[in-house]
Amino acid sequence: MRRLILLCSLLFTISVYSQVVDAEGKLRTQKEDTVVGWKKGGVIVLNFAQSSFTNWAAGGQNSISGNGLVSLFANYKKGENTWDNNFDLGYGAMLQGNNLAKEKPIKTDDKVELNSKYGRKASKQWYYAYLLNVKTQMAPGYNYPNTTDKISDLFAPGYILSAIGMDFKPNDGFNLFIAPVTVKITIVNNDALADAGAFGVEPATYDTSGNKLTNGTKVRMELGGYLRMMYKKEIMKNV
């Protein structure tokens, strides 16, 4: 009778917090009017997981994975002015297969995002506001198992959102941003993806023989409105 051996199944998480995270927690419990000057902080999180199987009847593949997140914030308030900034950087990858040494890593997460919002008090609960959001990724993306043709890359796409409107802040837990004037810019800084018309840009044009007449555009601009609502509530302690 064949022996069933589970070599290892390992899952562990390492979380490292900057010294200012406690200050961030206190900041979230304070009334908005008590926050004066700069408040800065951040969180760094690292996760690793490993699984290995031998003669495992239920099936499965060996794997090693890891991902990390860096989340930083810097918020300012003084008098009638507020300026909120946060930056998120995340990346994850996984090796999966019977022979991990020969496998190529598969990307599981890739995020670069910057948010900045300036507000000036208009009344007790309303602010005139301007929002800037920049979002992209760090490494090329592929339609796995194909790792030859890119489907995305650094600033392919990249998104820039610029909005002017009003910010409603009745309390610490609720925020409603209404922007009737919004510009969204899509960037595709990759010739092949731009020529293919990826992410909504104008594709390249070709003659009947397949010769390229014009290159695909790398920038698309859209005008419209923007609405964002955020609600924060403690359901129970630590949740």
Short mmCIF file of C-alpha atoms in Angstrom, two decimals:
data_model
loop_
_atom_site.label_atom_id
_atom_site.label_comp_id
_atom_site.label_asym_id
_atom_site.label_seq_id
_atom_site.Cartn_x
_atom_site.Cartn_y
_atom_site.Cartn_z
CA MET A 1 0.00 0.00 0.00
CA ARG A 2 1.37 3.38 -1.02
CA ARG A 3 2.13 5.67 1.81
CA LEU A 4 0.53 9.06 1.83
CA ILE A 5 3.05 11.71 2.76
CA LEU A 6 2.36 15.37 3.14
CA LEU A 7 5.84 16.91 3.03
CA CYS A 8 4.93 20.38 4.10
CA SER A 9 2.24 22.96 4.12
CA LEU A 10 3.48 26.26 5.38
CA LEU A 11 1.69 29.55 5.65
CA PHE A 12 3.00 32.46 7.54
CA THR A 13 2.53 36.19 7.55
CA ILE A 14 4.98 38.86 8.56
CA SER A 15 3.58 42.30 9.27
CA VAL A 16 5.83 45.26 9.95
CA TYR A 17 4.26 48.52 11.07
CA SER A 18 5.92 51.89 11.08
CA GLN A 19 6.08 53.71 14.39
CA VAL A 20 3.48 56.24 13.31
CA VAL A 21 0.66 53.72 12.81
CA ASP A 22 -0.50 54.21 16.42
CA ALA A 23 -0.80 57.90 15.65
CA GLU A 24 -2.89 57.04 12.60
CA GLY A 25 -5.24 54.96 14.76
CA LYS A 26 -5.69 57.85 17.18
CA LEU A 27 -6.21 60.22 14.29
CA ARG A 28 -9.12 58.14 12.99
CA THR A 29 -10.90 58.33 16.35
CA GLN A 30 -10.52 62.10 16.72
CA LYS A 31 -13.00 64.69 15.59
CA GLU A 32 -11.92 66.37 12.38
CA ASP A 33 -11.68 69.83 13.94
CA THR A 34 -9.01 68.63 16.40
CA VAL A 35 -6.60 67.59 13.64
CA VAL A 36 -4.17 70.46 13.06
CA GLY A 37 -0.96 70.43 11.02
CA TRP A 38 0.63 67.39 9.39
CA LYS A 39 -0.25 63.81 10.29
CA LYS A 40 1.95 61.20 8.63
CA GLY A 41 2.24 57.44 8.81
CA GLY A 42 2.27 54.19 6.95
CA VAL A 43 1.93 50.42 6.96
CA ILE A 44 4.24 47.77 5.49
CA VAL A 45 2.85 44.25 5.07
CA LEU A 46 4.69 41.16 3.79
CA ASN A 47 2.98 37.80 3.17
CA PHE A 48 4.61 34.49 2.23
CA ALA A 49 3.08 31.07 1.60
CA GLN A 50 4.48 27.67 0.60
CA SER A 51 2.81 24.34 -0.18
CA SER A 52 4.39 21.03 -1.16
CA PHE A 53 2.66 17.73 -1.97
CA THR A 54 3.90 14.17 -2.54
CA ASN A 55 1.55 11.27 -3.36
CA TRP A 56 -1.38 13.45 -2.36
CA ALA A 57 -4.51 11.69 -3.61
CA ALA A 58 -6.66 14.82 -3.65
CA GLY A 59 -4.30 16.46 -6.14
CA GLY A 60 -2.55 19.79 -6.02
CA GLN A 61 0.57 21.60 -7.14
CA ASN A 62 3.62 22.76 -5.26
CA SER A 63 3.74 26.52 -4.90
CA ILE A 64 5.62 29.38 -3.33
CA SER A 65 4.06 32.83 -3.24
CA GLY A 66 4.71 36.19 -1.71
CA ASN A 67 3.31 39.67 -1.85
CA GLY A 68 3.99 42.99 -0.21
CA LEU A 69 2.21 46.27 0.34
CA VAL A 70 3.51 49.69 1.30
CA SER A 71 0.79 52.20 2.19
CA LEU A 72 1.79 55.72 3.22
CA PHE A 73 -0.26 58.78 4.11
CA ALA A 74 0.41 62.45 4.80
CA ASN A 75 -2.56 64.61 5.74
CA TYR A 76 -2.57 68.32 6.52
CA LYS A 77 -5.19 70.50 8.14
CA LYS A 78 -4.98 74.06 9.33
CA GLY A 79 -7.63 76.74 9.47
CA GLU A 80 -9.96 76.33 6.49
CA ASN A 81 -7.57 74.19 4.44
CA THR A 82 -7.18 70.42 4.25
CA TRP A 83 -4.82 68.36 2.10
CA ASP A 84 -5.02 64.56 2.15
CA ASN A 85 -2.39 62.39 0.43
CA ASN A 86 -1.86 58.65 0.28
CA PHE A 87 0.43 56.40 -1.74
CA ASP A 88 0.03 52.63 -2.22
CA LEU A 89 2.63 50.30 -3.70
CA GLY A 90 1.87 46.60 -3.93
CA TYR A 91 3.40 43.62 -5.69
CA GLY A 92 2.98 39.85 -5.54
CA ALA A 93 4.28 36.80 -7.42
CA MET A 94 3.90 33.02 -7.31
CA LEU A 95 5.80 29.96 -8.49
CA GLN A 96 3.58 26.96 -9.15
CA GLY A 97 4.30 23.48 -10.55
CA ASN A 98 5.97 20.16 -9.80
CA ASN A 99 9.46 21.57 -10.34
CA LEU A 100 9.52 25.07 -8.90
CA ALA A 101 13.14 25.66 -9.92
CA LYS A 102 12.13 25.53 -13.60
CA GLU A 103 8.91 27.51 -13.33
CA LYS A 104 8.56 31.17 -14.25
CA PRO A 105 6.97 33.47 -11.67
CA ILE A 106 3.34 34.45 -12.20
CA LYS A 107 2.35 37.93 -11.10
CA THR A 108 -0.52 37.96 -8.61
CA ASP A 109 -0.61 41.65 -7.69
CA ASP A 110 0.83 44.87 -9.09
CA LYS A 111 -0.34 48.29 -8.01
CA VAL A 112 0.99 51.83 -7.93
CA GLU A 113 -1.52 54.47 -6.87
CA LEU A 114 -1.28 58.06 -5.67
CA ASN A 115 -4.22 60.07 -4.33
CA SER A 116 -4.11 63.74 -3.43
CA LYS A 117 -7.11 65.86 -2.46
CA TYR A 118 -7.11 69.52 -1.46
CA GLY A 119 -10.10 71.12 0.19
CA ARG A 120 -11.05 74.57 1.45
CA LYS A 121 -13.96 74.96 3.83
CA ALA A 122 -17.12 76.42 2.31
CA SER A 123 -19.40 75.79 5.30
CA LYS A 124 -19.48 73.64 8.43
CA GLN A 125 -19.73 70.35 6.49
CA TRP A 126 -18.83 71.31 2.90
CA TYR A 127 -15.46 71.93 1.24
CA TYR A 128 -14.46 73.17 -2.17
CA ALA A 129 -12.24 70.32 -3.36
CA TYR A 130 -9.75 69.24 -6.01
CA LEU A 131 -8.81 65.59 -6.49
CA LEU A 132 -5.83 64.09 -8.34
CA ASN A 133 -5.50 60.33 -8.78
CA VAL A 134 -2.66 58.54 -10.62
CA LYS A 135 -2.75 54.78 -11.10
CA THR A 136 -0.52 52.31 -12.96
CA GLN A 137 1.60 49.17 -12.42
CA MET A 138 5.30 48.32 -12.14
CA ALA A 139 5.96 45.18 -14.19
CA PRO A 140 4.70 43.73 -17.50
CA GLY A 141 1.49 41.70 -17.41
CA TYR A 142 0.83 38.56 -19.46
CA ASN A 143 -2.08 36.33 -20.33
CA TYR A 144 -0.62 33.26 -18.61
CA PRO A 145 0.67 30.72 -19.57
CA ASN A 146 1.72 32.96 -22.49
CA THR A 147 4.68 34.99 -21.22
CA THR A 148 5.78 36.36 -24.60
CA ASP A 149 3.16 38.93 -25.54
CA LYS A 150 2.54 41.71 -23.04
CA ILE A 151 -1.00 42.71 -22.25
CA SER A 152 0.06 45.56 -19.93
CA ASP A 153 3.16 47.36 -18.68
CA LEU A 154 4.36 50.41 -16.76
CA PHE A 155 1.99 53.24 -17.76
CA ALA A 156 0.36 50.89 -20.23
CA PRO A 157 -2.16 51.55 -18.99
CA GLY A 158 -1.71 54.54 -16.75
CA TYR A 159 -4.71 56.54 -15.53
CA ILE A 160 -4.78 60.15 -14.41
CA LEU A 161 -7.99 61.52 -12.92
CA SER A 162 -8.38 65.22 -12.22
CA ALA A 163 -11.62 66.44 -10.64
CA ILE A 164 -13.00 69.69 -9.23
CA GLY A 165 -16.09 69.71 -7.05
CA MET A 166 -17.44 69.70 -3.51
CA ASP A 167 -16.54 67.48 -0.57
CA PHE A 168 -19.19 66.67 2.05
CA LYS A 169 -17.79 65.66 5.46
CA PRO A 170 -20.50 65.55 8.12
CA ASN A 171 -18.42 63.35 10.43
CA ASP A 172 -15.29 61.17 10.60
CA GLY A 173 -17.02 58.12 9.14
CA PHE A 174 -18.67 59.51 6.02
CA ASN A 175 -17.29 61.39 3.02
CA LEU A 176 -19.03 62.26 -0.26
CA PHE A 177 -17.07 63.83 -3.11
CA ILE A 178 -19.12 65.27 -6.00
CA ALA A 179 -17.18 66.54 -9.04
CA PRO A 180 -19.20 67.80 -12.03
CA VAL A 181 -15.97 68.73 -13.84
CA THR A 182 -13.68 65.72 -14.29
CA VAL A 183 -10.93 64.85 -16.75
CA LYS A 184 -9.75 61.26 -17.15
CA ILE A 185 -6.56 60.61 -19.12
CA THR A 186 -5.63 57.09 -20.23
CA ILE A 187 -1.98 56.53 -21.16
CA VAL A 188 -0.75 53.54 -23.17
CA ASN A 189 3.04 53.97 -23.28
CA ASN A 190 3.68 50.83 -25.33
CA ASP A 191 3.80 50.85 -29.14
CA ALA A 192 2.33 47.38 -29.66
CA LEU A 193 -0.54 47.93 -27.24
CA ALA A 194 -1.24 51.40 -28.61
CA ASP A 195 -1.31 50.07 -32.17
CA ALA A 196 -3.77 47.38 -31.06
CA GLY A 197 -6.07 50.02 -29.55
CA ALA A 198 -5.74 48.59 -26.05
CA PHE A 199 -7.53 50.27 -23.14
CA GLY A 200 -9.66 52.42 -25.41
CA VAL A 201 -7.05 54.42 -27.36
CA GLU A 202 -7.32 54.84 -31.14
CA PRO A 203 -5.66 51.85 -32.87
CA ALA A 204 -3.19 52.07 -35.74
CA THR A 205 -4.52 52.05 -39.29
CA TYR A 206 -3.29 49.73 -42.05
CA ASP A 207 -3.69 49.51 -45.83
CA THR A 208 -5.05 46.44 -47.58
CA SER A 209 -1.55 44.95 -47.74
CA GLY A 210 -1.08 45.20 -43.99
CA ASN A 211 1.31 48.16 -44.07
CA LYS A 212 0.86 50.53 -41.16
CA LEU A 213 -0.35 53.97 -42.22
CA THR A 214 -0.66 55.68 -38.83
CA ASN A 215 0.48 54.74 -35.35
CA GLY A 216 -1.97 54.07 -32.57
CA THR A 217 -2.52 56.96 -30.19
CA LYS A 218 -0.97 56.69 -26.73
CA VAL A 219 -3.28 59.09 -24.92
CA ARG A 220 -7.05 59.21 -24.57
CA MET A 221 -8.85 62.06 -22.81
CA GLU A 222 -12.41 61.90 -21.50
CA LEU A 223 -14.57 64.58 -19.87
CA GLY A 224 -17.40 63.86 -17.48
CA GLY A 225 -18.46 63.78 -13.84
CA TYR A 226 -17.17 61.87 -10.84
CA LEU A 227 -18.82 60.69 -7.64
CA ARG A 228 -17.09 58.95 -4.74
CA MET A 229 -18.59 57.96 -1.41
CA MET A 230 -16.67 56.51 1.52
CA TYR A 231 -18.17 55.14 4.73
CA LYS A 232 -16.22 53.86 7.72
CA LYS A 233 -17.82 52.14 10.70
CA GLU A 234 -16.44 49.91 13.41
CA ILE A 235 -18.69 46.82 13.41
CA MET A 236 -16.90 45.33 16.39
CA LYS A 237 -13.48 45.79 17.95
CA ASN A 238 -10.69 45.36 15.34
CA VAL A 239 -13.27 44.94 12.53
#
